PDB file of C-alpha atoms in Angstrom:
ATOM      1  CA  MET A   7     -26.643  -2.624  32.878  1.00  0.00           C
ATOM      2  CA  LYS A   8     -23.225  -3.464  31.487  1.00  0.00           C
ATOM      3  CA  VAL A   9     -20.705  -0.788  30.599  1.00  0.00           C
ATOM      4  CA  LEU A  10     -19.993  -0.935  26.886  1.00  0.00           C
ATOM      5  CA  PRO A  11     -16.326  -0.961  25.866  1.00  0.00           C
ATOM      6  CA  GLN A  12     -15.078   2.050  23.928  1.00  0.00           C
ATOM      7  CA  TRP A  13     -14.647   0.142  20.673  1.00  0.00           C
ATOM      8  CA  SER A  14     -18.301  -0.891  20.569  1.00  0.00           C
ATOM      9  CA  LEU A  15     -19.601   2.530  21.586  1.00  0.00           C
ATOM     10  CA  ALA A  16     -17.699   4.524  18.963  1.00  0.00           C
ATOM     11  CA  PRO A  17     -19.584   3.122  15.906  1.00  0.00           C
ATOM     12  CA  LEU A  18     -22.898   3.869  17.630  1.00  0.00           C
ATOM     13  CA  LEU A  19     -21.885   7.481  18.221  1.00  0.00           C
ATOM     14  CA  ASP A  20     -20.689   7.773  14.626  1.00  0.00           C
ATOM     15  CA  SER A  21     -24.009   6.511  13.269  1.00  0.00           C
ATOM     16  CA  LEU A  22     -25.937   8.853  15.569  1.00  0.00           C
ATOM     17  CA  ILE A  23     -23.883  11.840  14.409  1.00  0.00           C
ATOM     18  CA  ALA A  24     -24.384  10.775  10.792  1.00  0.00           C
ATOM     19  CA  LEU A  25     -28.149  10.509  11.328  1.00  0.00           C
ATOM     20  CA  ARG A  26     -28.188  13.973  12.910  1.00  0.00           C
ATOM     21  CA  GLY A  27     -26.283  15.351   9.926  1.00  0.00           C
ATOM     22  CA  ILE A  28     -28.835  13.850   7.537  1.00  0.00           C
ATOM     23  CA  ASP A  29     -31.621  15.223   9.724  1.00  0.00           C
ATOM     24  CA  LYS A  30     -30.251  18.768   9.521  1.00  0.00           C
ATOM     25  CA  ILE A  31     -30.222  18.571   5.733  1.00  0.00           C
TER      26      ILE A  31
END
């Protein structure tokens, strides 16, 4: 398994947080 660079991981985390926010609503 390759280690993802920070710049590619950040957008994924952002989308996950956004999805969680929508989920809470």
